[in-house]
Amino acid sequence: MTAISYPLVERTLANGLRVIVSEDHTVPNVAVNLWVGVGSRHEAPGRTGFAHLFEHLMFQGSRNVTSGEHFSALMDEGARLNATTWFDRTNYFETVPTGALELALWLEADRHGHLLDAVTQENLDNQRDVVKEEKRQRYDNVPYGSALLDIYATVFPEDHPYHHPTIGSMEDLDAATLEDVHEFFRAHYGPNNTVLTLVGDVTPEEGFAAAEKYFGHLPPIELHRRERHPQLPPLDEPVRLDRVGDVPNDRLYISFRLPVDTTPDYLACQVAVDVLGGLASSRLVRRLVRTDETAVAVGGWTMGLIDGSGLATITVDVAAGADVDEVEAAVCEEIRRFLDEGPDAAELESVIADTERSWLSALASIEERADHISHHALLTGDAGYVNTFVDRIRAVTAEQARAAAQAWLDPRSRAVVRYLATDSDTDHGSETDRDTGHDAPAPTERVERTEKDPEEAA
């Protein structure tokens, strides 16, 4: 197969802004993608939720833009836009017709450089209420809504930056003063803490000139970077959290700590998890759904993180009448069989082919390509990872997948979160007896304005 070779040209402005241009004249659009190096892992105790709060505040106006005008001005030009917040970053993005590129950059530069002119007490109070309503709608009042929060809290220790929720503590947000919020913005929002990626109908020369025109005057900020945490080892014994409530069916989440993103062992674990549960033909699907008929659905996924750990999770929707303890035991049995045998040639070929198909499909979209470029430029320092990822996956051998699984996916190192239906026959005991007592981190938060981002489609 022909190697992936999307063009990438990078330049750093005098103020530290990293600009990457990937020229593609297939359609007359440009994807504008900014990743700012601030997420929930950068928050201090008692000051949680600030990164996500700023994702909201960034749409409430800036020095030369009125509240909501960022959306209206670009949507009037036919653009799509939104933002997300996660553990490691905050992402602002829009896809615009080529003729609206300079408008998009002017709007982004105005709020990245001059947001605080519009962060008033009234706007702060308003957006605090919006975040609270978002938490009620997306987490508190939907089945399994807090599952990822519980997974993160169960897998990561209380003092780890991935333990607390991206959406934050509502008590912390209530206690935040206007000066607290201004200080957080000044500490993190600067050109030298940001990557700007332009993908589409623009040449590198045009992109760099436009970036210089609109961002070049912004002053760098004083950054106080901390060292990333050392690699977390696997859990030394199983950890369990049960939630009993009004859910459609019992559901199991079986999670493991992994190596950090892009490392060879992380990629080998990714292959192992896909063999176990990530594909329609995976072992756990064949065992639990097709043979035992004790599950109606099985999934498996890995999450690449950079601050001392990654994450793997296997999910099982338990069939009516099936015993949840027996289903968990069957999952562990299949994992142990994988640790003994590793994947066979057909399984390895299927996983690599599916990963390649998925990656190429993502990169075909200029929006997703821009997002992946920004991701790796900011978090791993390698924007070119978009061109090399498939080769790295192809290089994973069966023995490497088995060895990585033995090190990181041993059932004795599992963290289990179970959502148990109140009408289930299983003896659940009391939730308070089983609860770990931790506050948990949220999945990626977003300002809901336009269509769903693929990252949030689940």
Short mmCIF file of C-alpha atoms in Angstrom, two decimals:
data_model
loop_
_atom_site.label_atom_id
_atom_site.label_comp_id
_atom_site.label_asym_id
_atom_site.label_seq_id
_atom_site.Cartn_x
_atom_site.Cartn_y
_atom_site.Cartn_z
CA MET A 1 0.00 0.00 0.00
CA THR A 2 1.14 3.57 -0.70
CA ALA A 3 2.53 5.31 2.38
CA ILE A 4 0.48 8.07 4.00
CA SER A 5 2.17 11.36 3.20
CA TYR A 6 -0.01 14.37 3.91
CA PRO A 7 2.09 17.53 3.46
CA LEU A 8 3.01 19.27 6.71
CA VAL A 9 4.87 22.55 6.94
CA GLU A 10 5.50 24.05 10.39
CA ARG A 11 6.71 27.42 11.60
CA THR A 12 6.91 28.98 15.07
CA LEU A 13 6.15 32.70 15.33
CA ALA A 14 8.33 34.99 17.44
CA ASN A 15 5.74 34.89 20.25
CA GLY A 16 5.88 31.08 20.42
CA LEU A 17 2.73 30.20 18.45
CA ARG A 18 3.30 26.97 16.53
CA VAL A 19 1.60 27.08 13.13
CA ILE A 20 1.18 23.99 10.95
CA VAL A 21 -0.23 24.07 7.43
CA SER A 22 -1.35 21.01 5.47
CA GLU A 23 -2.23 22.10 1.95
CA ASP A 24 -5.17 20.31 0.31
CA HIS A 25 -7.12 21.92 -2.54
CA THR A 26 -9.69 19.10 -2.87
CA VAL A 27 -12.48 21.40 -1.69
CA PRO A 28 -12.56 25.20 -1.22
CA ASN A 29 -12.59 24.97 2.59
CA VAL A 30 -10.07 25.37 5.38
CA ALA A 31 -10.16 23.64 8.77
CA VAL A 32 -8.91 26.01 11.48
CA ASN A 33 -7.90 24.10 14.59
CA LEU A 34 -6.37 25.48 17.79
CA TRP A 35 -5.18 23.33 20.67
CA VAL A 36 -4.38 25.19 23.88
CA GLY A 37 -2.20 23.38 26.42
CA VAL A 38 -4.72 23.57 29.25
CA GLY A 39 -7.16 20.93 30.42
CA SER A 40 -8.45 19.54 33.68
CA ARG A 41 -5.05 18.03 34.56
CA HIS A 42 -3.67 21.57 34.86
CA GLU A 43 -6.18 22.56 37.55
CA ALA A 44 -5.30 22.92 41.21
CA PRO A 45 -7.30 21.44 44.11
CA GLY A 46 -10.22 23.73 44.87
CA ARG A 47 -10.02 25.22 41.38
CA THR A 48 -11.47 22.40 39.27
CA GLY A 49 -13.67 22.94 36.23
CA PHE A 50 -11.91 26.14 35.15
CA ALA A 51 -10.63 24.78 31.81
CA HIS A 52 -14.13 23.70 30.79
CA LEU A 53 -15.62 26.94 32.07
CA PHE A 54 -13.32 28.87 29.74
CA GLU A 55 -14.48 26.81 26.81
CA HIS A 56 -17.90 28.37 27.48
CA LEU A 57 -16.60 31.86 28.25
CA MET A 58 -14.67 31.96 24.99
CA PHE A 59 -17.99 32.26 23.14
CA GLN A 60 -19.30 35.11 25.31
CA GLY A 61 -17.43 37.88 23.51
CA SER A 62 -14.01 39.52 23.63
CA ARG A 63 -12.58 43.01 23.08
CA ASN A 64 -14.00 43.53 19.60
CA VAL A 65 -16.62 40.76 19.44
CA THR A 66 -19.99 40.74 21.18
CA SER A 67 -21.42 37.73 23.03
CA GLY A 68 -22.38 34.99 20.59
CA GLU A 69 -20.97 36.87 17.59
CA HIS A 70 -18.16 34.34 17.06
CA PHE A 71 -20.81 31.77 16.16
CA SER A 72 -23.12 34.03 14.21
CA ALA A 73 -20.39 35.69 12.13
CA LEU A 74 -18.90 32.37 11.00
CA MET A 75 -22.19 30.51 10.54
CA ASP A 76 -23.36 33.37 8.30
CA GLU A 77 -20.39 32.42 6.08
CA GLY A 78 -21.41 28.75 6.02
CA ALA A 79 -18.93 27.60 8.66
CA ARG A 80 -19.14 24.75 11.19
CA LEU A 81 -17.55 25.36 14.57
CA ASN A 82 -17.37 24.25 18.17
CA ALA A 83 -14.98 23.51 21.03
CA THR A 84 -14.09 20.69 23.43
CA THR A 85 -12.21 20.36 26.71
CA TRP A 86 -10.37 17.29 27.94
CA PHE A 87 -7.76 16.24 30.46
CA ASP A 88 -4.80 17.49 28.42
CA ARG A 89 -6.04 20.37 26.28
CA THR A 90 -8.82 22.68 25.14
CA ASN A 91 -9.65 22.65 21.43
CA TYR A 92 -11.33 25.38 19.36
CA PHE A 93 -12.16 24.60 15.74
CA GLU A 94 -14.06 25.79 12.71
CA THR A 95 -14.27 24.70 9.09
CA VAL A 96 -14.80 27.70 6.84
CA PRO A 97 -15.03 28.51 3.14
CA THR A 98 -11.62 29.66 1.94
CA GLY A 99 -12.80 33.26 1.70
CA ALA A 100 -13.70 33.30 5.41
CA LEU A 101 -10.28 32.12 6.66
CA GLU A 102 -9.10 35.59 7.68
CA LEU A 103 -12.38 36.26 9.50
CA ALA A 104 -11.94 33.01 11.46
CA LEU A 105 -8.36 33.88 12.40
CA TRP A 106 -9.30 37.42 13.43
CA LEU A 107 -12.08 36.10 15.68
CA GLU A 108 -9.81 33.47 17.24
CA ALA A 109 -7.01 35.95 17.84
CA ASP A 110 -9.35 38.48 19.43
CA ARG A 111 -10.60 36.04 22.04
CA HIS A 112 -7.24 34.35 22.61
CA GLY A 113 -5.59 37.71 23.18
CA HIS A 114 -8.36 39.89 24.58
CA LEU A 115 -10.98 37.67 26.19
CA LEU A 116 -10.77 39.21 29.64
CA ASP A 117 -12.34 42.46 28.45
CA ALA A 118 -15.60 40.49 28.27
CA VAL A 119 -15.24 38.21 31.33
CA THR A 120 -17.48 40.16 33.67
CA GLN A 121 -19.18 38.98 36.83
CA GLU A 122 -22.43 38.70 34.89
CA ASN A 123 -20.90 36.47 32.21
CA LEU A 124 -19.16 34.35 34.83
CA ASP A 125 -22.38 33.79 36.79
CA ASN A 126 -24.31 33.02 33.62
CA GLN A 127 -21.83 30.41 32.38
CA ARG A 128 -21.56 28.78 35.80
CA ASP A 129 -25.30 28.14 35.56
CA VAL A 130 -24.89 26.78 32.02
CA VAL A 131 -22.23 24.31 33.21
CA LYS A 132 -24.46 23.13 36.05
CA GLU A 133 -27.32 22.52 33.64
CA GLU A 134 -24.96 20.67 31.30
CA LYS A 135 -23.91 18.39 34.15
CA ARG A 136 -27.54 17.63 34.96
CA GLN A 137 -28.41 16.88 31.34
CA ARG A 138 -25.33 14.91 30.32
CA TYR A 139 -24.32 13.08 33.50
CA ASP A 140 -26.85 13.14 36.31
CA ASN A 141 -30.07 12.37 34.44
CA VAL A 142 -29.13 9.82 31.75
CA PRO A 143 -28.53 6.08 32.12
CA TYR A 144 -24.83 5.27 32.61
CA GLY A 145 -24.17 9.02 32.38
CA SER A 146 -21.49 9.00 35.07
CA ALA A 147 -19.79 5.78 33.95
CA LEU A 148 -16.63 7.38 32.59
CA LEU A 149 -16.40 9.56 35.68
CA ASP A 150 -16.52 6.42 37.82
CA ILE A 151 -13.97 4.63 35.63
CA TYR A 152 -11.43 7.44 35.92
CA ALA A 153 -11.92 7.74 39.67
CA THR A 154 -11.52 3.99 40.15
CA VAL A 155 -8.46 3.62 37.92
CA PHE A 156 -6.49 6.73 38.93
CA PRO A 157 -5.45 7.64 42.50
CA GLU A 158 -6.96 10.69 44.18
CA ASP A 159 -3.85 12.82 43.80
CA HIS A 160 -3.46 12.06 40.09
CA PRO A 161 -4.38 14.73 37.50
CA TYR A 162 -6.70 12.33 35.65
CA HIS A 163 -8.76 11.57 38.74
CA HIS A 164 -10.93 14.67 38.99
CA PRO A 165 -13.68 15.54 36.51
CA THR A 166 -13.14 17.75 33.50
CA ILE A 167 -16.54 19.29 34.12
CA GLY A 168 -15.26 20.10 37.59
CA SER A 169 -16.71 20.41 41.05
CA MET A 170 -19.81 22.57 41.16
CA GLU A 171 -18.69 23.71 44.62
CA ASP A 172 -15.35 24.86 43.18
CA LEU A 173 -17.10 26.78 40.42
CA ASP A 174 -19.45 28.43 42.91
CA ALA A 175 -16.48 29.50 45.04
CA ALA A 176 -14.50 30.94 42.10
CA THR A 177 -14.08 34.69 42.12
CA LEU A 178 -13.75 36.86 39.05
CA GLU A 179 -10.04 37.36 39.85
CA ASP A 180 -9.53 33.57 40.17
CA VAL A 181 -10.93 33.14 36.68
CA HIS A 182 -8.88 35.99 35.19
CA GLU A 183 -5.73 34.54 36.77
CA PHE A 184 -6.39 31.12 35.25
CA PHE A 185 -6.75 32.62 31.78
CA ARG A 186 -3.55 34.66 32.10
CA ALA A 187 -1.64 31.55 33.22
CA HIS A 188 -2.63 29.34 30.29
CA TYR A 189 -4.00 31.23 27.30
CA GLY A 190 -1.06 32.55 25.34
CA PRO A 191 0.43 31.99 21.88
CA ASN A 192 3.37 30.07 23.34
CA ASN A 193 0.94 27.53 24.81
CA THR A 194 -1.05 27.03 21.61
CA VAL A 195 -0.85 25.13 18.32
CA LEU A 196 -2.70 26.50 15.27
CA THR A 197 -3.28 24.03 12.44
CA LEU A 198 -4.70 24.95 9.05
CA VAL A 199 -5.74 22.13 6.73
CA GLY A 200 -7.29 22.63 3.32
CA ASP A 201 -7.39 25.20 0.55
CA VAL A 202 -4.46 27.31 1.71
CA THR A 203 -0.73 27.32 0.89
CA PRO A 204 1.88 27.35 3.65
CA GLU A 205 2.92 30.87 2.64
CA GLU A 206 -0.68 32.11 2.84
CA GLY A 207 -1.28 30.34 6.14
CA PHE A 208 1.86 31.63 7.84
CA ALA A 209 1.21 35.18 6.60
CA ALA A 210 -2.35 35.13 7.92
CA ALA A 211 -1.26 33.66 11.26
CA GLU A 212 1.39 36.37 11.61
CA LYS A 213 -1.10 39.09 10.68
CA TYR A 214 -3.68 38.14 13.31
CA PHE A 215 -1.69 36.38 16.06
CA GLY A 216 1.81 37.81 15.67
CA HIS A 217 1.15 40.84 17.89
CA LEU A 218 -0.08 38.79 20.85
CA PRO A 219 2.50 38.71 23.65
CA PRO A 220 3.73 35.39 25.05
CA ILE A 221 2.74 34.49 28.58
CA GLU A 222 4.90 33.33 31.47
CA LEU A 223 4.50 29.56 31.58
CA HIS A 224 5.10 27.47 34.68
CA ARG A 225 5.23 23.96 33.28
CA ARG A 226 5.47 21.02 35.64
CA GLU A 227 7.10 17.71 34.86
CA ARG A 228 4.72 15.01 33.72
CA HIS A 229 3.99 12.29 36.23
CA PRO A 230 6.02 9.07 36.09
CA GLN A 231 4.35 6.05 34.54
CA LEU A 232 1.71 4.57 36.85
CA PRO A 233 2.16 0.82 37.33
CA PRO A 234 -0.79 -1.54 36.92
CA LEU A 235 -3.13 -1.79 39.89
CA ASP A 236 -1.73 -4.28 42.41
CA GLU A 237 -5.15 -5.83 43.08
CA PRO A 238 -8.67 -5.64 41.64
CA VAL A 239 -10.75 -2.57 42.54
CA ARG A 240 -14.54 -2.52 42.32
CA LEU A 241 -17.31 0.09 42.28
CA ASP A 242 -21.00 -0.82 41.98
CA ARG A 243 -23.81 1.58 41.12
CA VAL A 244 -27.35 0.29 41.59
CA GLY A 245 -30.10 2.28 39.90
CA ASP A 246 -32.53 2.82 37.07
CA VAL A 247 -30.58 1.60 34.03
CA PRO A 248 -31.88 -0.50 31.12
CA ASN A 249 -29.64 -3.47 31.89
CA ASP A 250 -26.62 -4.47 33.91
CA ARG A 251 -23.42 -3.14 32.36
CA LEU A 252 -19.80 -3.99 33.13
CA TYR A 253 -16.82 -1.69 32.61
CA ILE A 254 -13.52 -3.53 33.13
CA SER A 255 -10.58 -1.14 32.95
CA PHE A 256 -6.79 -1.21 33.13
CA ARG A 257 -4.01 1.32 33.35
CA LEU A 258 -1.83 1.42 30.23
CA PRO A 259 1.47 2.94 29.18
CA VAL A 260 1.32 6.52 27.90
CA ASP A 261 0.18 7.32 24.38
CA THR A 262 2.19 6.44 21.24
CA THR A 263 4.71 4.23 23.07
CA PRO A 264 5.27 0.75 21.57
CA ASP A 265 3.63 -0.96 24.55
CA TYR A 266 0.59 1.33 24.32
CA LEU A 267 0.13 0.43 20.64
CA ALA A 268 0.60 -3.28 21.41
CA CYS A 269 -2.06 -3.02 24.13
CA GLN A 270 -4.35 -1.29 21.65
CA VAL A 271 -4.03 -4.29 19.34
CA ALA A 272 -4.67 -6.69 22.24
CA VAL A 273 -7.83 -4.86 23.36
CA ASP A 274 -9.18 -4.86 19.80
CA VAL A 275 -8.60 -8.61 19.53
CA LEU A 276 -10.46 -9.09 22.81
CA GLY A 277 -13.39 -6.72 22.36
CA GLY A 278 -12.89 -3.95 19.81
CA LEU A 279 -14.29 -5.59 16.65
CA ALA A 280 -17.49 -7.39 15.69
CA SER A 281 -15.39 -10.54 15.33
CA SER A 282 -13.51 -10.16 18.62
CA ARG A 283 -13.11 -12.99 21.10
CA LEU A 284 -15.48 -11.61 23.73
CA VAL A 285 -18.17 -10.98 21.13
CA ARG A 286 -17.89 -14.56 19.91
CA ARG A 287 -17.90 -15.95 23.44
CA LEU A 288 -20.47 -13.81 25.27
CA VAL A 289 -22.84 -12.65 22.53
CA ARG A 290 -22.84 -15.49 20.00
CA THR A 291 -22.02 -18.61 22.06
CA ASP A 292 -23.02 -18.08 25.70
CA GLU A 293 -25.72 -15.49 24.86
CA THR A 294 -25.04 -13.83 28.22
CA ALA A 295 -24.39 -10.41 26.68
CA VAL A 296 -26.17 -8.32 24.07
CA ALA A 297 -23.18 -6.12 23.25
CA VAL A 298 -19.43 -6.00 23.92
CA GLY A 299 -16.95 -3.22 23.24
CA GLY A 300 -13.29 -2.52 23.84
CA TRP A 301 -11.30 0.71 23.54
CA THR A 302 -8.09 2.37 24.61
CA MET A 303 -7.50 6.00 25.50
CA GLY A 304 -4.13 7.57 24.77
CA LEU A 305 -3.09 9.92 27.58
CA ILE A 306 0.27 11.56 28.26
CA ASP A 307 0.60 12.30 31.99
CA GLY A 308 1.77 9.01 33.48
CA SER A 309 -0.89 6.63 32.18
CA GLY A 310 -3.18 5.48 29.41
CA LEU A 311 -6.45 3.62 29.80
CA ALA A 312 -8.13 0.50 28.40
CA THR A 313 -11.75 -0.49 28.98
CA ILE A 314 -13.90 -3.46 28.00
CA THR A 315 -17.66 -2.89 28.20
CA VAL A 316 -20.31 -5.59 28.40
CA ASP A 317 -24.08 -5.11 28.26
CA VAL A 318 -25.33 -8.10 30.19
CA ALA A 319 -28.30 -10.03 28.76
CA ALA A 320 -31.53 -10.26 30.77
CA GLY A 321 -31.39 -13.16 33.18
CA ALA A 322 -27.64 -13.63 32.94
CA ASP A 323 -25.56 -13.57 36.12
CA VAL A 324 -23.29 -10.50 36.10
CA ASP A 325 -20.65 -12.21 38.25
CA GLU A 326 -20.45 -15.14 35.82
CA VAL A 327 -20.15 -12.74 32.89
CA GLU A 328 -17.26 -10.93 34.57
CA ALA A 329 -15.59 -14.27 35.27
CA ALA A 330 -15.96 -15.23 31.60
CA VAL A 331 -14.32 -11.95 30.53
CA CYS A 332 -11.39 -12.63 32.84
CA GLU A 333 -11.13 -16.19 31.51
CA GLU A 334 -10.88 -14.92 27.91
CA ILE A 335 -8.29 -12.33 28.88
CA ARG A 336 -6.17 -15.00 30.58
CA ARG A 337 -6.43 -17.17 27.47
CA PHE A 338 -5.11 -14.25 25.43
CA LEU A 339 -2.23 -13.80 27.87
CA ASP A 340 -1.32 -17.44 27.31
CA GLU A 341 -1.80 -17.59 23.53
CA GLY A 342 -1.64 -14.09 22.10
CA PRO A 343 -3.52 -13.30 18.88
CA ASP A 344 -3.50 -15.67 15.94
CA ALA A 345 -2.55 -14.48 12.46
CA ALA A 346 -6.13 -13.91 11.33
CA GLU A 347 -6.98 -11.84 14.43
CA LEU A 348 -3.88 -9.71 14.03
CA GLU A 349 -4.62 -9.13 10.33
CA SER A 350 -8.24 -8.14 11.09
CA VAL A 351 -7.25 -5.65 13.78
CA ILE A 352 -4.56 -4.02 11.66
CA ALA A 353 -6.90 -3.78 8.66
CA ASP A 354 -9.70 -2.26 10.74
CA THR A 355 -7.35 0.23 12.41
CA GLU A 356 -5.95 1.25 9.02
CA ARG A 357 -9.44 1.71 7.57
CA SER A 358 -10.56 3.79 10.53
CA TRP A 359 -7.44 5.98 10.44
CA LEU A 360 -7.65 6.64 6.70
CA SER A 361 -11.34 7.47 7.02
CA ALA A 362 -10.58 9.99 9.76
CA LEU A 363 -7.75 11.65 7.83
CA ALA A 364 -9.95 11.98 4.73
CA SER A 365 -11.86 14.69 6.63
CA ILE A 366 -9.90 17.94 6.77
CA GLU A 367 -11.50 18.62 10.17
CA GLU A 368 -10.32 15.37 11.73
CA ARG A 369 -6.93 15.58 10.05
CA ALA A 370 -6.41 19.05 11.52
CA ASP A 371 -7.44 17.76 14.94
CA HIS A 372 -5.00 14.84 14.84
CA ILE A 373 -2.18 17.11 13.68
CA SER A 374 -2.82 19.59 16.50
CA HIS A 375 -3.13 16.73 18.99
CA HIS A 376 0.27 15.27 18.28
CA ALA A 377 2.01 18.59 17.77
CA LEU A 378 0.89 19.78 21.21
CA LEU A 379 0.93 16.60 23.28
CA THR A 380 3.61 14.34 21.76
CA GLY A 381 5.65 16.88 19.80
CA ASP A 382 5.23 14.94 16.55
CA ALA A 383 2.75 16.45 14.08
CA GLY A 384 3.94 13.90 11.53
CA TYR A 385 2.41 11.08 13.59
CA VAL A 386 -0.60 11.30 11.26
CA ASN A 387 1.63 9.90 8.51
CA THR A 388 3.36 7.18 10.58
CA PHE A 389 0.65 5.77 12.86
CA VAL A 390 -0.49 3.03 10.49
CA ASP A 391 3.09 1.85 9.94
CA ARG A 392 3.54 1.65 13.71
CA ILE A 393 0.42 -0.47 14.11
CA ARG A 394 1.47 -2.73 11.24
CA ALA A 395 4.79 -3.30 13.02
CA VAL A 396 3.13 -4.77 16.15
CA THR A 397 3.76 -8.52 16.25
CA ALA A 398 1.65 -11.20 17.89
CA GLU A 399 4.32 -11.74 20.53
CA GLN A 400 4.53 -8.01 21.29
CA ALA A 401 0.74 -7.87 21.76
CA ARG A 402 0.84 -10.88 24.08
CA ALA A 403 3.77 -9.53 26.11
CA ALA A 404 2.18 -6.09 26.51
CA ALA A 405 -1.09 -7.70 27.58
CA GLN A 406 0.73 -9.82 30.14
CA ALA A 407 2.27 -6.68 31.61
CA TRP A 408 -0.81 -4.41 31.55
CA LEU A 409 -4.04 -6.40 31.05
CA ASP A 410 -3.78 -9.07 33.72
CA PRO A 411 -7.23 -9.53 35.34
CA ARG A 412 -5.57 -9.17 38.76
CA SER A 413 -4.94 -5.52 37.81
CA ARG A 414 -8.49 -4.71 36.74
CA ALA A 415 -10.76 -1.93 37.94
CA VAL A 416 -14.42 -2.91 37.63
CA VAL A 417 -17.33 -0.49 37.52
CA ARG A 418 -20.73 -2.17 37.40
CA TYR A 419 -24.03 -0.42 36.70
CA LEU A 420 -26.67 -2.76 38.04
CA ALA A 421 -30.39 -2.48 37.32
CA THR A 422 -32.61 -2.21 40.37
CA ASP A 423 -34.79 -5.08 39.11
CA SER A 424 -31.82 -7.40 38.49
CA ASP A 425 -31.76 -10.74 40.30
CA THR A 426 -28.15 -10.16 41.41
CA ASP A 427 -27.59 -9.48 45.12
CA HIS A 428 -26.06 -6.02 44.78
CA GLY A 429 -25.76 -5.04 48.39
CA SER A 430 -25.78 -1.32 49.19
CA GLU A 431 -24.17 1.18 46.88
CA THR A 432 -22.56 3.02 49.79
CA ASP A 433 -20.88 -0.18 50.97
CA ARG A 434 -19.25 -0.64 47.57
CA ASP A 435 -18.58 2.94 46.50
CA THR A 436 -14.91 3.94 46.42
CA GLY A 437 -15.87 7.38 47.68
CA HIS A 438 -13.86 9.18 44.98
CA ASP A 439 -14.99 12.11 42.91
CA ALA A 440 -14.56 11.15 39.27
CA PRO A 441 -13.37 12.87 36.11
CA ALA A 442 -15.68 13.54 33.20
CA PRO A 443 -15.34 12.64 29.57
CA THR A 444 -14.58 15.43 27.16
CA GLU A 445 -16.83 18.41 27.81
CA ARG A 446 -18.14 20.52 24.98
CA VAL A 447 -20.21 23.61 24.34
CA GLU A 448 -23.28 22.30 22.53
CA ARG A 449 -23.85 24.66 19.61
CA THR A 450 -23.63 22.67 16.37
CA GLU A 451 -23.54 19.07 15.24
CA LYS A 452 -21.99 16.41 17.47
CA ASP A 453 -18.23 16.01 17.30
CA PRO A 454 -17.21 12.37 16.64
CA GLU A 455 -15.34 12.40 19.94
CA GLU A 456 -18.65 12.98 21.73
CA ALA A 457 -20.91 10.83 19.59
CA ALA A 458 -21.10 8.01 22.12
#
